[in-house]
CSV table of C-alpha atoms in Angstrom, one decimal:
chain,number,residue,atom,x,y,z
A,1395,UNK,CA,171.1,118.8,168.0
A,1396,UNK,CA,172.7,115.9,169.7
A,1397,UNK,CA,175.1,116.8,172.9
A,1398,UNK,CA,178.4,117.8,172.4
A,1399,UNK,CA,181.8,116.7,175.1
A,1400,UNK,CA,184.7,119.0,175.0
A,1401,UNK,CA,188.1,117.4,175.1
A,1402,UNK,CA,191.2,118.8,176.1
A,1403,UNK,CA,194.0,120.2,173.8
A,1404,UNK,CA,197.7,118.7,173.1
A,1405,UNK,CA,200.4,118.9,171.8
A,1406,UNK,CA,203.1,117.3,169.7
A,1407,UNK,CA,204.2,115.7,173.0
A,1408,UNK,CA,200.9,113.8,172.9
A,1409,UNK,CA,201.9,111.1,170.7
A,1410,UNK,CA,204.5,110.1,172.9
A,1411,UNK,CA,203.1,110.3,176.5
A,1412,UNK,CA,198.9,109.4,175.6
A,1413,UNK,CA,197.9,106.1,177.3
A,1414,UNK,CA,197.2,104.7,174.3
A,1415,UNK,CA,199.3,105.6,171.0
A,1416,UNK,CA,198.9,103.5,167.6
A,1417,UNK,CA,201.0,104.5,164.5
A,1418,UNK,CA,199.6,102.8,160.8
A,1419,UNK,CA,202.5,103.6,158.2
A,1420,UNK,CA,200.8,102.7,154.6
A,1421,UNK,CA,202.6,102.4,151.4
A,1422,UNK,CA,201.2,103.7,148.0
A,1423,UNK,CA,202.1,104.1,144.6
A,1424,UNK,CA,202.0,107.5,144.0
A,1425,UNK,CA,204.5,110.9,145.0
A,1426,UNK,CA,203.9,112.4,147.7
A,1427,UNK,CA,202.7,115.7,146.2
A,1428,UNK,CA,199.8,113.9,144.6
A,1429,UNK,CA,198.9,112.1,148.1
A,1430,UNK,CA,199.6,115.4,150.4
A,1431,UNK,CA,197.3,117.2,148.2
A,1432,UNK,CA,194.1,114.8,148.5
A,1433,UNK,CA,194.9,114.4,152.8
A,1434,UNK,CA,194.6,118.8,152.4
A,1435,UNK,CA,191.7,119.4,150.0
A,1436,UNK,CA,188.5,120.4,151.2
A,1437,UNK,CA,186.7,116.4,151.5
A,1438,UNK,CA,190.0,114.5,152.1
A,1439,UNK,CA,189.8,110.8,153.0
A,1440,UNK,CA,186.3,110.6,151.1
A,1441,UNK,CA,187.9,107.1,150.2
A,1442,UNK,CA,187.9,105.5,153.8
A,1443,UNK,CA,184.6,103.9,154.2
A,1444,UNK,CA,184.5,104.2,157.8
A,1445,UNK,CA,184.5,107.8,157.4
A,1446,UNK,CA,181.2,108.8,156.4
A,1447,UNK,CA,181.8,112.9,156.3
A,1448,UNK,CA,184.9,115.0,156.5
A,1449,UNK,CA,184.8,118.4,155.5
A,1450,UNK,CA,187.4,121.2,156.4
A,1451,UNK,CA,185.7,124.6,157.5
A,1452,UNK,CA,186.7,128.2,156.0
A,1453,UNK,CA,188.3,128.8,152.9
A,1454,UNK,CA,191.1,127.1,151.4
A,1455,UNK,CA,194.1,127.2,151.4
A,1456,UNK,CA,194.0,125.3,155.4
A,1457,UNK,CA,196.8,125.6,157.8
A,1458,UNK,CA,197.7,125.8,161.3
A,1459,UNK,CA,194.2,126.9,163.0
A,1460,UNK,CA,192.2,124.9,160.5
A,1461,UNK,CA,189.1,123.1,161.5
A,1462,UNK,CA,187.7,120.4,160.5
A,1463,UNK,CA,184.3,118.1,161.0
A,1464,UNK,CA,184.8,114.5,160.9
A,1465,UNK,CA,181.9,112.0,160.8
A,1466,UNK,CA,182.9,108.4,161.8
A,1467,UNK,CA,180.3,105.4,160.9
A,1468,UNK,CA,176.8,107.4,161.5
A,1469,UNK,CA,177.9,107.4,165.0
A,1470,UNK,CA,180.7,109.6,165.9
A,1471,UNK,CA,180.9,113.3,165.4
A,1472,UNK,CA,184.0,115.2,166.3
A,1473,UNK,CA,185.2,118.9,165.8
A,1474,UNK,CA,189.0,118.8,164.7
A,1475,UNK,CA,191.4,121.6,165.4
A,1476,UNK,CA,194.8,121.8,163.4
A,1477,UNK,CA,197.7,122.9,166.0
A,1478,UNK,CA,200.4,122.0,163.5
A,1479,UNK,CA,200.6,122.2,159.8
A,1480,UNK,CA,203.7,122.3,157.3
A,1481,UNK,CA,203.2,121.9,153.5
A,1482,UNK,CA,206.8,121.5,153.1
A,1483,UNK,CA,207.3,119.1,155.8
A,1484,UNK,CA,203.8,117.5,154.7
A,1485,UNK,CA,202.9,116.9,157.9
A,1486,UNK,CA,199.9,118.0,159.8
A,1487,UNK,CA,198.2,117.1,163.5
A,1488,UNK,CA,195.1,117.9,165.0
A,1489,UNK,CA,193.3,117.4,168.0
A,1490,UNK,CA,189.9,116.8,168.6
A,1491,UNK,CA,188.2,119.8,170.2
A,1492,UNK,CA,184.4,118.2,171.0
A,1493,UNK,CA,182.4,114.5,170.5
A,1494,UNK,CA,179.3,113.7,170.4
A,1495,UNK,CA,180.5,110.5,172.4
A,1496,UNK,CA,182.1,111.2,175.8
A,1497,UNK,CA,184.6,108.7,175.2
A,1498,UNK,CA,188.0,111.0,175.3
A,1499,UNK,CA,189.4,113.3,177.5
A,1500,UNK,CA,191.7,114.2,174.7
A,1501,UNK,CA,192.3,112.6,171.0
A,1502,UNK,CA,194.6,113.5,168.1
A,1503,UNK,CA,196.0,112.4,165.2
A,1504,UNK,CA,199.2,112.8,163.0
A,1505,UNK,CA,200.0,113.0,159.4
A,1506,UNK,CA,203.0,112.6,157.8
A,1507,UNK,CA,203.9,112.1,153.9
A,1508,UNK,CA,207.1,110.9,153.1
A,1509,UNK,CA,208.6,110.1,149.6
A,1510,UNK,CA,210.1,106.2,149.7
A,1511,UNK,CA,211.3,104.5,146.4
A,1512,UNK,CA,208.3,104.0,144.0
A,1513,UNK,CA,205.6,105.9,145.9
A,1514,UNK,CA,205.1,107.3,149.4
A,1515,UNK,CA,204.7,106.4,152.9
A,1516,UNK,CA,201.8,108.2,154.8
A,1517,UNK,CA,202.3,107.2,158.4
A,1518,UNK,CA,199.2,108.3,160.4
A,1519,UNK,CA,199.3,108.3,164.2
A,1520,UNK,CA,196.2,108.2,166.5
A,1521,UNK,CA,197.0,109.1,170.0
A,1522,UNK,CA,194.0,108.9,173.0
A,1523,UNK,CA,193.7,109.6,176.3
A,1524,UNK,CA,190.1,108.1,178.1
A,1525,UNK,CA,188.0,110.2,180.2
A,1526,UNK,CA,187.9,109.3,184.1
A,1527,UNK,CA,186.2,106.2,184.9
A,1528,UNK,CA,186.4,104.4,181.0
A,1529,UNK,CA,190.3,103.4,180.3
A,1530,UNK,CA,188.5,99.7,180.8
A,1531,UNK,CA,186.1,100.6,177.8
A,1532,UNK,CA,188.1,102.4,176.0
A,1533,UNK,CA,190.8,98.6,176.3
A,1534,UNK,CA,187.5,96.5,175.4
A,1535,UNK,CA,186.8,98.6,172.4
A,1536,UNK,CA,190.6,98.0,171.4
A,1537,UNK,CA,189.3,94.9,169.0
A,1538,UNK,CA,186.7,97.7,167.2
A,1539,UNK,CA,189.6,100.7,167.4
A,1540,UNK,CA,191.9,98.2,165.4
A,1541,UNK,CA,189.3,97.4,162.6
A,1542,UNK,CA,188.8,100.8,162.3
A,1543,UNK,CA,192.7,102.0,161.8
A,1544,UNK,CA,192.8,98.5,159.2
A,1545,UNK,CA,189.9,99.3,157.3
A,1546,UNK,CA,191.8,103.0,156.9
A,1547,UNK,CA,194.9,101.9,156.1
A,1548,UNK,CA,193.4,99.3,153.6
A,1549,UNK,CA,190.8,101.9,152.2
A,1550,UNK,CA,193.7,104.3,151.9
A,1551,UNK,CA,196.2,101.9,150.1
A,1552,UNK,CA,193.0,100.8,147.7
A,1553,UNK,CA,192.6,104.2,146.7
A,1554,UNK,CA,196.3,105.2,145.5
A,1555,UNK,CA,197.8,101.5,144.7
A,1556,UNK,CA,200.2,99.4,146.1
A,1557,UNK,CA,204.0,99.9,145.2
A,1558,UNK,CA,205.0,97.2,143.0
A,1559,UNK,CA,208.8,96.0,141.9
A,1560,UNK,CA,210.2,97.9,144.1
A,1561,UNK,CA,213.0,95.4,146.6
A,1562,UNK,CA,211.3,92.5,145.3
C-alpha cells in the first residue's frame, strides 16, 4: 500500500482565501438535470481522461458526508470528503481528506450547475493551499495544473456538446 498524507479540512471560505484559487466555467448543450445527475452518480466524470478512477463510496443516494476516491493520471490518489451538498441548488464541494503525494496542505473543489439559454453552465472551482516548504513547486507545476483543468474542461464539453445558435 503506497503512503498516504493527510490534508487539512475547509470550508466554503476556502475558495476565497486559498493561495491559489482557479475557477473553469464550461458550457454544454444539455439541462442541467441531465448534467447534475452524471457529476452525482456512482463513476461521475469517467469522461475526463486525466481521471483514470473516480468512484463514490457507500450507497447511493450521496450527500453531505459523501466520500469519494479519485485517481488522477496513474499517479495521484486522493480520498475526497463532501462538506457541502445541495441537489436543489446543484452544487456540491469537497475537500480532499489524504494523497498519496504530499503536495497539499489542504485541496478542494467546487461544483456548481446552472441552467443558461440552450444548455448549462458547470463552473468547477479548484482551490489549494501547498504544504510548508513547496509553494515554489506547487508555482512551477502551474504550466501542468493548467493542462490538467483544460483537458477537463475540454473532456467535459466533449462529452455533453457545445451550445450552438444560441447569441450568435
Amino acid at each position: 500500500m503506497s503512503p498516504r498524507f493527510e490534508l487539512e479540512p475547509v470550508d466554503h471560505s476556502f475558495f476565497d482565501t486559498a493561495p491559489h484559487v482557479s475557477r473553469h466555467p464550461i458550457d454544454v448543450a444539455v439541462g442541467p438535470d441531465e448534467l447534475w445527475a452524471e457529476l452525482t452518480a456512482r463513476r461521475p466524470l469517467a469522461w475526463c481522461r486525466m481521471l483514470t478512477d473516480v468512484e463514490f463510496q457507500g450507497a447511493s443516494p450521496f450527500g453531505a458526508g459523501a466520500v469519494r476516491q479519485v485517481e488522477v493520471a496513474k499517479v495521484m490518489r486522493m480520498d475526497e470528503y463532501f462538506f457541502h451538498w445541495d441537489d436543489a441548488a446543484r452544487r456540491h464541494s469537497f475537500y480532499v481528506t489524504s494523497a498519496n503525494v504530499p503536495l497539499f496542505r489542504s485541496f478542494a473543489e467546487d461544483y456548481q450547475v446552472t441552467e443558461i439559454p440552450g444548455g448549462s453552465r458547470l463552473t468547477w472551482t479548484f482551490a489549494m493551499a501547498p504544504r510548508s516548504g513547496l509553494g515554489l513547486a506547487l508555482r512551477l507545476g502551474a504550466p501542468l495544473n493548467k493542462a490538467l483543468y483544460s483537458s477537463l474542461a475540454h473532456d467535459t464539453a466533449k462529452r455533453f456538446g457545445p451550445i450552438r445558435g444560441v447569441g450568435n
